């Protein structure tokens, strides 16, 4: 049975992670060795197979970084499978209604907090190995595995009171790009755009009052971006993605070195 540490870290300081689109376990290992707190492993926008996800989760566990898996939609089976393969938390995109918020909790939490099905022979249970206790496993999972719905649509803000009334949520991930697009505003990751900033501030009021996490991307991943987000109540910071950061490195090499030879 895995020890999950991210919740405890969040009580003491902001935590830092990076989205992984490539499905490359070596990148996740590197994040762990460089002191990142979590790997945001994306199954929504990528073609990762179940095997790819498992390898990424194992790479995170190998280096002590917390694996968080973004599933494709609010679906109880997807959520359960991600947790059973060893994810420390699930990120659920495009949650718009109270019913979808309840699905997130039902799929992730064992009774009485949810309706997750039990199996003591899966990776998250340590395959039921020496010293395994089913009751301890259920309690540990309910207390330490994170349920993180995404607020990235105008409908989330329209329904925020009833959405945030659902018990069992551990954090909210604010997606500024898709939120802006849902309102037909083409600003992408500009958290200073008035409508985007207003939405984030409203979510922060709820997360602060409820004493749960608030996740958001620091784009660009700089000290200045982080300082702005932390001042607005964000304590789970996504420092770009592997592909975004690699893209920027390639742009710099091309612009600074290659272009003059073309």
PDB file of C-alpha atoms in Angstrom:
ATOM      1  CA  UNK A   1       0.000   0.000   0.000  1.00  0.00           C
ATOM      2  CA  UNK A   2       1.460   3.345  -1.074  1.00  0.00           C
ATOM      3  CA  UNK A   3       2.100   6.196   1.318  1.00  0.00           C
ATOM      4  CA  UNK A   4       0.499   9.365  -0.025  1.00  0.00           C
ATOM      5  CA  UNK A   5       2.133  12.620   1.040  1.00  0.00           C
ATOM      6  CA  UNK A   6       0.723  15.424  -1.117  1.00  0.00           C
ATOM      7  CA  UNK A   7      -2.103  16.381   1.251  1.00  0.00           C
ATOM      8  CA  UNK A   8       0.347  16.726   4.134  1.00  0.00           C
ATOM      9  CA  UNK A   9       2.694  18.863   2.044  1.00  0.00           C
ATOM     10  CA  UNK A  10      -0.207  21.133   1.067  1.00  0.00           C
ATOM     11  CA  UNK A  11      -0.841  21.919   4.730  1.00  0.00           C
ATOM     12  CA  UNK A  12       2.649  23.404   5.022  1.00  0.00           C
ATOM     13  CA  UNK A  13       3.438  25.105   1.698  1.00  0.00           C
ATOM     14  CA  UNK A  14       2.490  25.447  -1.955  1.00  0.00           C
ATOM     15  CA  UNK A  15       3.201  22.339  -4.028  1.00  0.00           C
ATOM     16  CA  UNK A  16       4.628  22.284  -7.546  1.00  0.00           C
ATOM     17  CA  UNK A  17       4.073  19.959 -10.462  1.00  0.00           C
ATOM     18  CA  UNK A  18       4.134  19.712 -14.229  1.00  0.00           C
ATOM     19  CA  UNK A  19       1.695  18.328 -16.766  1.00  0.00           C
ATOM     20  CA  UNK A  20       3.040  15.335 -18.682  1.00  0.00           C
ATOM     21  CA  UNK A  21       1.632  14.916 -22.188  1.00  0.00           C
ATOM     22  CA  UNK A  22       4.448  12.835 -23.664  1.00  0.00           C
ATOM     23  CA  UNK A  23       3.771   9.687 -21.663  1.00  0.00           C
ATOM     24  CA  UNK A  24       7.521   9.425 -21.065  1.00  0.00           C
ATOM     25  CA  UNK A  25       8.334   7.817 -17.693  1.00  0.00           C
ATOM     26  CA  UNK A  26      11.876   9.265 -17.774  1.00  0.00           C
ATOM     27  CA  UNK A  27      10.477  12.800 -17.683  1.00  0.00           C
ATOM     28  CA  UNK A  28       8.419  11.941 -14.615  1.00  0.00           C
ATOM     29  CA  UNK A  29      11.462  10.402 -12.933  1.00  0.00           C
ATOM     30  CA  UNK A  30      13.395  13.601 -13.677  1.00  0.00           C
ATOM     31  CA  UNK A  31      10.634  15.709 -12.119  1.00  0.00           C
ATOM     32  CA  UNK A  32      10.955  13.644  -8.972  1.00  0.00           C
ATOM     33  CA  UNK A  33      14.736  13.938  -8.862  1.00  0.00           C
ATOM     34  CA  UNK A  34      14.489  17.719  -9.358  1.00  0.00           C
ATOM     35  CA  UNK A  35      12.220  18.068  -6.341  1.00  0.00           C
ATOM     36  CA  UNK A  36       8.800  18.552  -7.906  1.00  0.00           C
ATOM     37  CA  UNK A  37       5.879  17.475  -5.750  1.00  0.00           C
ATOM     38  CA  UNK A  38       3.486  16.006  -8.320  1.00  0.00           C
ATOM     39  CA  UNK A  39       3.243  14.834 -11.913  1.00  0.00           C
ATOM     40  CA  UNK A  40      -0.014  15.757 -13.661  1.00  0.00           C
ATOM     41  CA  UNK A  41      -0.315  12.781 -16.032  1.00  0.00           C
ATOM     42  CA  UNK A  42      -2.736  13.656 -18.812  1.00  0.00           C
ATOM     43  CA  UNK A  43      -5.053  11.071 -20.356  1.00  0.00           C
ATOM     44  CA  UNK A  44      -7.524  13.657 -21.695  1.00  0.00           C
ATOM     45  CA  UNK A  45      -5.534  15.291 -24.499  1.00  0.00           C
ATOM     46  CA  UNK A  46      -3.171  12.408 -25.270  1.00  0.00           C
ATOM     47  CA  UNK A  47      -3.267   8.940 -26.773  1.00  0.00           C
ATOM     48  CA  UNK A  48      -1.798   7.283 -23.673  1.00  0.00           C
ATOM     49  CA  UNK A  49      -2.836   3.674 -23.234  1.00  0.00           C
ATOM     50  CA  UNK A  50      -3.544   2.035 -19.889  1.00  0.00           C
ATOM     51  CA  UNK A  51      -0.041   0.560 -20.065  1.00  0.00           C
ATOM     52  CA  UNK A  52       1.438   4.025 -20.673  1.00  0.00           C
ATOM     53  CA  UNK A  53      -0.438   5.402 -17.666  1.00  0.00           C
ATOM     54  CA  UNK A  54       0.726   2.543 -15.453  1.00  0.00           C
ATOM     55  CA  UNK A  55       4.356   3.102 -16.444  1.00  0.00           C
ATOM     56  CA  UNK A  56       4.038   6.826 -15.713  1.00  0.00           C
ATOM     57  CA  UNK A  57       2.466   6.158 -12.319  1.00  0.00           C
ATOM     58  CA  UNK A  58       5.228   3.686 -11.444  1.00  0.00           C
ATOM     59  CA  UNK A  59       7.919   6.177 -12.515  1.00  0.00           C
ATOM     60  CA  UNK A  60       6.396   8.740 -10.172  1.00  0.00           C
ATOM     61  CA  UNK A  61       6.222   6.277  -7.294  1.00  0.00           C
ATOM     62  CA  UNK A  62       9.849   5.274  -7.923  1.00  0.00           C
ATOM     63  CA  UNK A  63      11.110   8.806  -7.272  1.00  0.00           C
ATOM     64  CA  UNK A  64       8.641   9.815  -4.568  1.00  0.00           C
ATOM     65  CA  UNK A  65       6.669  12.301  -6.651  1.00  0.00           C
ATOM     66  CA  UNK A  66       2.864  12.149  -6.366  1.00  0.00           C
ATOM     67  CA  UNK A  67       1.149  10.871  -9.548  1.00  0.00           C
ATOM     68  CA  UNK A  68      -2.108  12.663 -10.371  1.00  0.00           C
ATOM     69  CA  UNK A  69      -3.993  11.299 -13.395  1.00  0.00           C
ATOM     70  CA  UNK A  70      -6.357  13.423 -15.458  1.00  0.00           C
ATOM     71  CA  UNK A  71      -9.085  11.131 -16.764  1.00  0.00           C
ATOM     72  CA  UNK A  72     -11.097  11.935 -19.882  1.00  0.00           C
ATOM     73  CA  UNK A  73     -14.418  12.859 -18.254  1.00  0.00           C
ATOM     74  CA  UNK A  74     -16.488  12.507 -15.069  1.00  0.00           C
ATOM     75  CA  UNK A  75     -16.738   8.715 -15.128  1.00  0.00           C
ATOM     76  CA  UNK A  76     -16.760   6.474 -12.049  1.00  0.00           C
ATOM     77  CA  UNK A  77     -14.996   3.551 -13.736  1.00  0.00           C
ATOM     78  CA  UNK A  78     -12.174   5.675 -15.187  1.00  0.00           C
ATOM     79  CA  UNK A  79     -11.670   7.328 -11.813  1.00  0.00           C
ATOM     80  CA  UNK A  80     -11.544   4.020  -9.939  1.00  0.00           C
ATOM     81  CA  UNK A  81      -9.137   2.442 -12.426  1.00  0.00           C
ATOM     82  CA  UNK A  82      -6.744   5.401 -12.225  1.00  0.00           C
ATOM     83  CA  UNK A  83      -6.629   5.137  -8.438  1.00  0.00           C
ATOM     84  CA  UNK A  84      -6.296   1.354  -8.450  1.00  0.00           C
ATOM     85  CA  UNK A  85      -3.251   1.559 -10.750  1.00  0.00           C
ATOM     86  CA  UNK A  86      -1.557   3.664  -8.068  1.00  0.00           C
ATOM     87  CA  UNK A  87      -2.467   7.294  -8.743  1.00  0.00           C
ATOM     88  CA  UNK A  88      -2.465   9.476  -5.638  1.00  0.00           C
ATOM     89  CA  UNK A  89      -5.275  11.553  -7.057  1.00  0.00           C
ATOM     90  CA  UNK A  90      -7.559  12.067 -10.018  1.00  0.00           C
ATOM     91  CA  UNK A  91      -8.185  15.262 -11.958  1.00  0.00           C
ATOM     92  CA  UNK A  92     -11.567  15.312 -13.663  1.00  0.00           C
ATOM     93  CA  UNK A  93     -12.088  17.732 -16.591  1.00  0.00           C
ATOM     94  CA  UNK A  94     -15.175  19.736 -17.537  1.00  0.00           C
ATOM     95  CA  UNK A  95     -17.271  19.254 -14.414  1.00  0.00           C
ATOM     96  CA  UNK A  96     -20.332  21.425 -14.960  1.00  0.00           C
ATOM     97  CA  UNK A  97     -23.158  20.101 -12.777  1.00  0.00           C
ATOM     98  CA  UNK A  98     -23.752  18.901  -9.237  1.00  0.00           C
ATOM     99  CA  UNK A  99     -24.456  15.418 -10.598  1.00  0.00           C
ATOM    100  CA  UNK A 100     -21.038  15.323 -12.304  1.00  0.00           C
ATOM    101  CA  UNK A 101     -19.379  16.533  -9.102  1.00  0.00           C
ATOM    102  CA  UNK A 102     -21.084  13.719  -7.202  1.00  0.00           C
ATOM    103  CA  UNK A 103     -19.821  11.217  -9.804  1.00  0.00           C
ATOM    104  CA  UNK A 104     -16.262  12.367  -9.072  1.00  0.00           C
ATOM    105  CA  UNK A 105     -16.631  11.582  -5.382  1.00  0.00           C
ATOM    106  CA  UNK A 106     -18.588   8.346  -5.868  1.00  0.00           C
ATOM    107  CA  UNK A 107     -15.924   6.915  -8.140  1.00  0.00           C
ATOM    108  CA  UNK A 108     -12.979   7.883  -5.927  1.00  0.00           C
ATOM    109  CA  UNK A 109     -14.146   7.335  -2.353  1.00  0.00           C
ATOM    110  CA  UNK A 110     -15.116   4.122  -0.619  1.00  0.00           C
ATOM    111  CA  UNK A 111     -18.350   4.043   1.426  1.00  0.00           C
ATOM    112  CA  UNK A 112     -19.539   5.894   3.377  1.00  0.00           C
ATOM    113  CA  UNK A 113     -17.957   8.821   1.474  1.00  0.00           C
ATOM    114  CA  UNK A 114     -18.600   7.363  -1.991  1.00  0.00           C
ATOM    115  CA  UNK A 115     -19.436   4.135  -3.824  1.00  0.00           C
ATOM    116  CA  UNK A 116     -16.036   3.008  -5.083  1.00  0.00           C
ATOM    117  CA  UNK A 117     -15.819  -0.741  -5.477  1.00  0.00           C
ATOM    118  CA  UNK A 118     -13.284  -2.654  -3.405  1.00  0.00           C
ATOM    119  CA  UNK A 119     -10.523  -4.988  -4.574  1.00  0.00           C
ATOM    120  CA  UNK A 120      -7.631  -5.924  -2.305  1.00  0.00           C
ATOM    121  CA  UNK A 121      -5.465  -7.396  -5.070  1.00  0.00           C
ATOM    122  CA  UNK A 122      -4.729  -4.181  -7.008  1.00  0.00           C
ATOM    123  CA  UNK A 123      -1.578  -2.025  -6.946  1.00  0.00           C
ATOM    124  CA  UNK A 124      -3.101   0.676  -4.723  1.00  0.00           C
ATOM    125  CA  UNK A 125      -3.726  -2.039  -2.115  1.00  0.00           C
ATOM    126  CA  UNK A 126      -0.173  -3.341  -2.353  1.00  0.00           C
ATOM    127  CA  UNK A 127      -1.699  -6.443  -3.941  1.00  0.00           C
ATOM    128  CA  UNK A 128      -2.873  -7.455  -0.473  1.00  0.00           C
ATOM    129  CA  UNK A 129       0.692  -8.260   0.561  1.00  0.00           C
ATOM    130  CA  UNK A 130       2.192  -8.861   4.000  1.00  0.00           C
ATOM    131  CA  UNK A 131       0.502  -6.836   6.724  1.00  0.00           C
ATOM    132  CA  UNK A 132      -2.398  -5.781   4.515  1.00  0.00           C
ATOM    133  CA  UNK A 133      -5.583  -4.781   6.311  1.00  0.00           C
ATOM    134  CA  UNK A 134      -8.687  -4.024   4.251  1.00  0.00           C
ATOM    135  CA  UNK A 135     -10.100  -1.540   6.738  1.00  0.00           C
ATOM    136  CA  UNK A 136      -6.833   0.389   6.918  1.00  0.00           C
ATOM    137  CA  UNK A 137      -6.605   0.438   3.112  1.00  0.00           C
ATOM    138  CA  UNK A 138     -10.107   1.867   2.749  1.00  0.00           C
ATOM    139  CA  UNK A 139      -9.537   4.504   5.420  1.00  0.00           C
ATOM    140  CA  UNK A 140      -6.108   5.461   4.062  1.00  0.00           C
ATOM    141  CA  UNK A 141      -7.463   5.778   0.511  1.00  0.00           C
ATOM    142  CA  UNK A 142     -10.404   7.929   1.569  1.00  0.00           C
ATOM    143  CA  UNK A 143      -8.173  10.234   3.592  1.00  0.00           C
ATOM    144  CA  UNK A 144      -5.155  10.639   1.315  1.00  0.00           C
ATOM    145  CA  UNK A 145      -6.223  10.183  -2.323  1.00  0.00           C
ATOM    146  CA  UNK A 146      -7.220  13.472  -3.908  1.00  0.00           C
ATOM    147  CA  UNK A 147     -10.381  14.204  -5.882  1.00  0.00           C
ATOM    148  CA  UNK A 148      -9.730  17.273  -8.044  1.00  0.00           C
ATOM    149  CA  UNK A 149     -12.552  18.388 -10.376  1.00  0.00           C
ATOM    150  CA  UNK A 150     -11.730  21.036 -12.961  1.00  0.00           C
ATOM    151  CA  UNK A 151     -13.459  24.401 -13.140  1.00  0.00           C
ATOM    152  CA  UNK A 152     -12.976  25.250 -16.800  1.00  0.00           C
ATOM    153  CA  UNK A 153     -16.439  26.104 -18.117  1.00  0.00           C
ATOM    154  CA  UNK A 154     -18.823  28.985 -17.534  1.00  0.00           C
ATOM    155  CA  UNK A 155     -21.385  26.438 -16.320  1.00  0.00           C
ATOM    156  CA  UNK A 156     -19.166  25.665 -13.324  1.00  0.00           C
ATOM    157  CA  UNK A 157     -19.351  29.297 -12.267  1.00  0.00           C
ATOM    158  CA  UNK A 158     -23.099  29.451 -12.952  1.00  0.00           C
ATOM    159  CA  UNK A 159     -23.614  26.443 -10.647  1.00  0.00           C
ATOM    160  CA  UNK A 160     -20.781  27.071  -8.203  1.00  0.00           C
ATOM    161  CA  UNK A 161     -22.885  27.156  -5.028  1.00  0.00           C
ATOM    162  CA  UNK A 162     -24.396  23.714  -5.536  1.00  0.00           C
ATOM    163  CA  UNK A 163     -21.196  22.255  -7.004  1.00  0.00           C
ATOM    164  CA  UNK A 164     -19.145  23.289  -4.004  1.00  0.00           C
ATOM    165  CA  UNK A 165     -21.766  21.922  -1.627  1.00  0.00           C
ATOM    166  CA  UNK A 166     -20.793  18.353  -2.594  1.00  0.00           C
ATOM    167  CA  UNK A 167     -18.681  16.787   0.199  1.00  0.00           C
ATOM    168  CA  UNK A 168     -15.517  14.846  -0.558  1.00  0.00           C
ATOM    169  CA  UNK A 169     -13.692  17.276  -2.851  1.00  0.00           C
ATOM    170  CA  UNK A 170     -10.010  17.796  -2.020  1.00  0.00           C
ATOM    171  CA  UNK A 171      -9.112  20.571  -4.470  1.00  0.00           C
ATOM    172  CA  UNK A 172     -10.353  22.477  -7.504  1.00  0.00           C
ATOM    173  CA  UNK A 173      -8.233  22.820 -10.641  1.00  0.00           C
ATOM    174  CA  UNK A 174      -8.985  26.107 -12.395  1.00  0.00           C
ATOM    175  CA  UNK A 175      -8.423  25.907 -16.153  1.00  0.00           C
ATOM    176  CA  UNK A 176      -8.155  29.504 -17.415  1.00  0.00           C
ATOM    177  CA  UNK A 177      -7.760  28.655 -21.109  1.00  0.00           C
ATOM    178  CA  UNK A 178     -10.877  26.512 -21.499  1.00  0.00           C
ATOM    179  CA  UNK A 179     -12.829  28.762 -19.139  1.00  0.00           C
ATOM    180  CA  UNK A 180     -12.052  31.757 -21.342  1.00  0.00           C
ATOM    181  CA  UNK A 181     -12.913  29.785 -24.480  1.00  0.00           C
ATOM    182  CA  UNK A 182     -16.246  28.726 -22.965  1.00  0.00           C
ATOM    183  CA  UNK A 183     -17.085  32.434 -22.741  1.00  0.00           C
ATOM    184  CA  UNK A 184     -15.722  33.059 -26.266  1.00  0.00           C
ATOM    185  CA  UNK A 185     -12.777  35.036 -24.890  1.00  0.00           C
ATOM    186  CA  UNK A 186      -9.529  34.265 -26.728  1.00  0.00           C
ATOM    187  CA  UNK A 187      -6.979  34.968 -23.991  1.00  0.00           C
ATOM    188  CA  UNK A 188      -5.952  31.396 -23.167  1.00  0.00           C
ATOM    189  CA  UNK A 189      -3.680  31.464 -20.082  1.00  0.00           C
ATOM    190  CA  UNK A 190      -3.959  35.160 -19.195  1.00  0.00           C
ATOM    191  CA  UNK A 191      -5.133  35.001 -15.573  1.00  0.00           C
ATOM    192  CA  UNK A 192      -5.219  38.806 -15.464  1.00  0.00           C
ATOM    193  CA  UNK A 193      -8.055  39.047 -17.989  1.00  0.00           C
ATOM    194  CA  UNK A 194     -10.970  40.477 -15.932  1.00  0.00           C
ATOM    195  CA  UNK A 195     -13.485  37.645 -16.476  1.00  0.00           C
ATOM    196  CA  UNK A 196     -10.838  34.996 -15.808  1.00  0.00           C
ATOM    197  CA  UNK A 197      -9.517  36.770 -12.721  1.00  0.00           C
ATOM    198  CA  UNK A 198     -13.045  37.215 -11.381  1.00  0.00           C
ATOM    199  CA  UNK A 199     -13.793  33.500 -11.779  1.00  0.00           C
ATOM    200  CA  UNK A 200     -10.556  32.478 -10.085  1.00  0.00           C
ATOM    201  CA  UNK A 201     -11.219  34.863  -7.206  1.00  0.00           C
ATOM    202  CA  UNK A 202     -14.704  33.435  -6.714  1.00  0.00           C
ATOM    203  CA  UNK A 203     -13.373  29.869  -6.666  1.00  0.00           C
ATOM    204  CA  UNK A 204     -10.620  30.911  -4.239  1.00  0.00           C
ATOM    205  CA  UNK A 205     -13.253  32.176  -1.796  1.00  0.00           C
ATOM    206  CA  UNK A 206     -14.797  28.709  -1.695  1.00  0.00           C
ATOM    207  CA  UNK A 207     -11.517  26.768  -1.499  1.00  0.00           C
ATOM    208  CA  UNK A 208     -10.251  29.013   1.293  1.00  0.00           C
ATOM    209  CA  UNK A 209     -13.478  28.714   3.280  1.00  0.00           C
ATOM    210  CA  UNK A 210     -13.565  24.932   2.785  1.00  0.00           C
ATOM    211  CA  UNK A 211      -9.824  24.553   3.481  1.00  0.00           C
ATOM    212  CA  UNK A 212      -9.195  22.602   0.271  1.00  0.00           C
ATOM    213  CA  UNK A 213      -6.602  23.044  -2.456  1.00  0.00           C
ATOM    214  CA  UNK A 214      -6.704  25.362  -5.455  1.00  0.00           C
ATOM    215  CA  UNK A 215      -4.699  24.282  -8.501  1.00  0.00           C
ATOM    216  CA  UNK A 216      -3.861  26.479 -11.492  1.00  0.00           C
ATOM    217  CA  UNK A 217      -1.218  26.702 -14.241  1.00  0.00           C
ATOM    218  CA  UNK A 218       1.662  29.159 -13.920  1.00  0.00           C
ATOM    219  CA  UNK A 219       2.059  30.259 -17.526  1.00  0.00           C
ATOM    220  CA  UNK A 220       4.794  31.203 -18.161  1.00  0.00           C
ATOM    221  CA  UNK A 221       6.348  29.099 -15.382  1.00  0.00           C
ATOM    222  CA  UNK A 222       8.191  31.982 -13.724  1.00  0.00           C
ATOM    223  CA  UNK A 223       8.613  33.346 -10.211  1.00  0.00           C
ATOM    224  CA  UNK A 224       6.413  36.295 -11.145  1.00  0.00           C
ATOM    225  CA  UNK A 225       3.576  34.043 -12.342  1.00  0.00           C
ATOM    226  CA  UNK A 226       3.826  31.928  -9.197  1.00  0.00           C
ATOM    227  CA  UNK A 227       3.805  34.960  -6.899  1.00  0.00           C
ATOM    228  CA  UNK A 228       0.615  36.261  -8.550  1.00  0.00           C
ATOM    229  CA  UNK A 229      -1.148  32.908  -8.240  1.00  0.00           C
ATOM    230  CA  UNK A 230      -0.088  32.323  -4.631  1.00  0.00           C
ATOM    231  CA  UNK A 231      -1.324  35.806  -3.706  1.00  0.00           C
ATOM    232  CA  UNK A 232      -4.705  34.783  -5.139  1.00  0.00           C
ATOM    233  CA  UNK A 233      -4.979  31.634  -3.065  1.00  0.00           C
ATOM    234  CA  UNK A 234      -3.450  29.027  -5.378  1.00  0.00           C
ATOM    235  CA  UNK A 235      -1.418  26.396  -3.520  1.00  0.00           C
ATOM    236  CA  UNK A 236      -1.057  23.718  -6.222  1.00  0.00           C
ATOM    237  CA  UNK A 237       0.995  25.185  -9.058  1.00  0.00           C
ATOM    238  CA  UNK A 238       1.355  23.596 -12.491  1.00  0.00           C
ATOM    239  CA  UNK A 239       4.687  24.731 -13.932  1.00  0.00           C
ATOM    240  CA  UNK A 240       3.711  24.294 -17.564  1.00  0.00           C
ATOM    241  CA  UNK A 241       3.901  20.945 -19.327  1.00  0.00           C
ATOM    242  CA  UNK A 242       6.723  18.785 -20.607  1.00  0.00           C
ATOM    243  CA  UNK A 243       5.797  19.592 -24.208  1.00  0.00           C
ATOM    244  CA  UNK A 244       5.300  23.344 -23.543  1.00  0.00           C
ATOM    245  CA  UNK A 245       8.667  23.651 -21.809  1.00  0.00           C
ATOM    246  CA  UNK A 246      10.403  21.530 -24.448  1.00  0.00           C
ATOM    247  CA  UNK A 247       8.748  23.625 -27.171  1.00  0.00           C
ATOM    248  CA  UNK A 248      10.130  26.807 -25.604  1.00  0.00           C
ATOM    249  CA  UNK A 249      13.605  25.293 -25.347  1.00  0.00           C
ATOM    250  CA  UNK A 250      13.477  24.348 -29.042  1.00  0.00           C
ATOM    251  CA  UNK A 251      12.265  27.853 -29.986  1.00  0.00           C
ATOM    252  CA  UNK A 252      15.161  29.419 -28.102  1.00  0.00           C
ATOM    253  CA  UNK A 253      17.711  27.145 -29.764  1.00  0.00           C
ATOM    254  CA  UNK A 254      16.243  27.848 -33.187  1.00  0.00           C
ATOM    255  CA  UNK A 255      16.015  31.620 -32.655  1.00  0.00           C
ATOM    256  CA  UNK A 256      19.396  32.024 -30.942  1.00  0.00           C
ATOM    257  CA  UNK A 257      21.505  29.554 -32.916  1.00  0.00           C
ATOM    258  CA  UNK A 258      19.979  27.963 -36.004  1.00  0.00           C
ATOM    259  CA  UNK A 259      18.161  30.877 -37.678  1.00  0.00           C
ATOM    260  CA  UNK A 260      21.305  32.794 -38.638  1.00  0.00           C
ATOM    261  CA  UNK A 261      22.453  29.823 -40.713  1.00  0.00           C
ATOM    262  CA  UNK A 262      19.195  29.497 -42.665  1.00  0.00           C
TER     263      UNK A 262
END
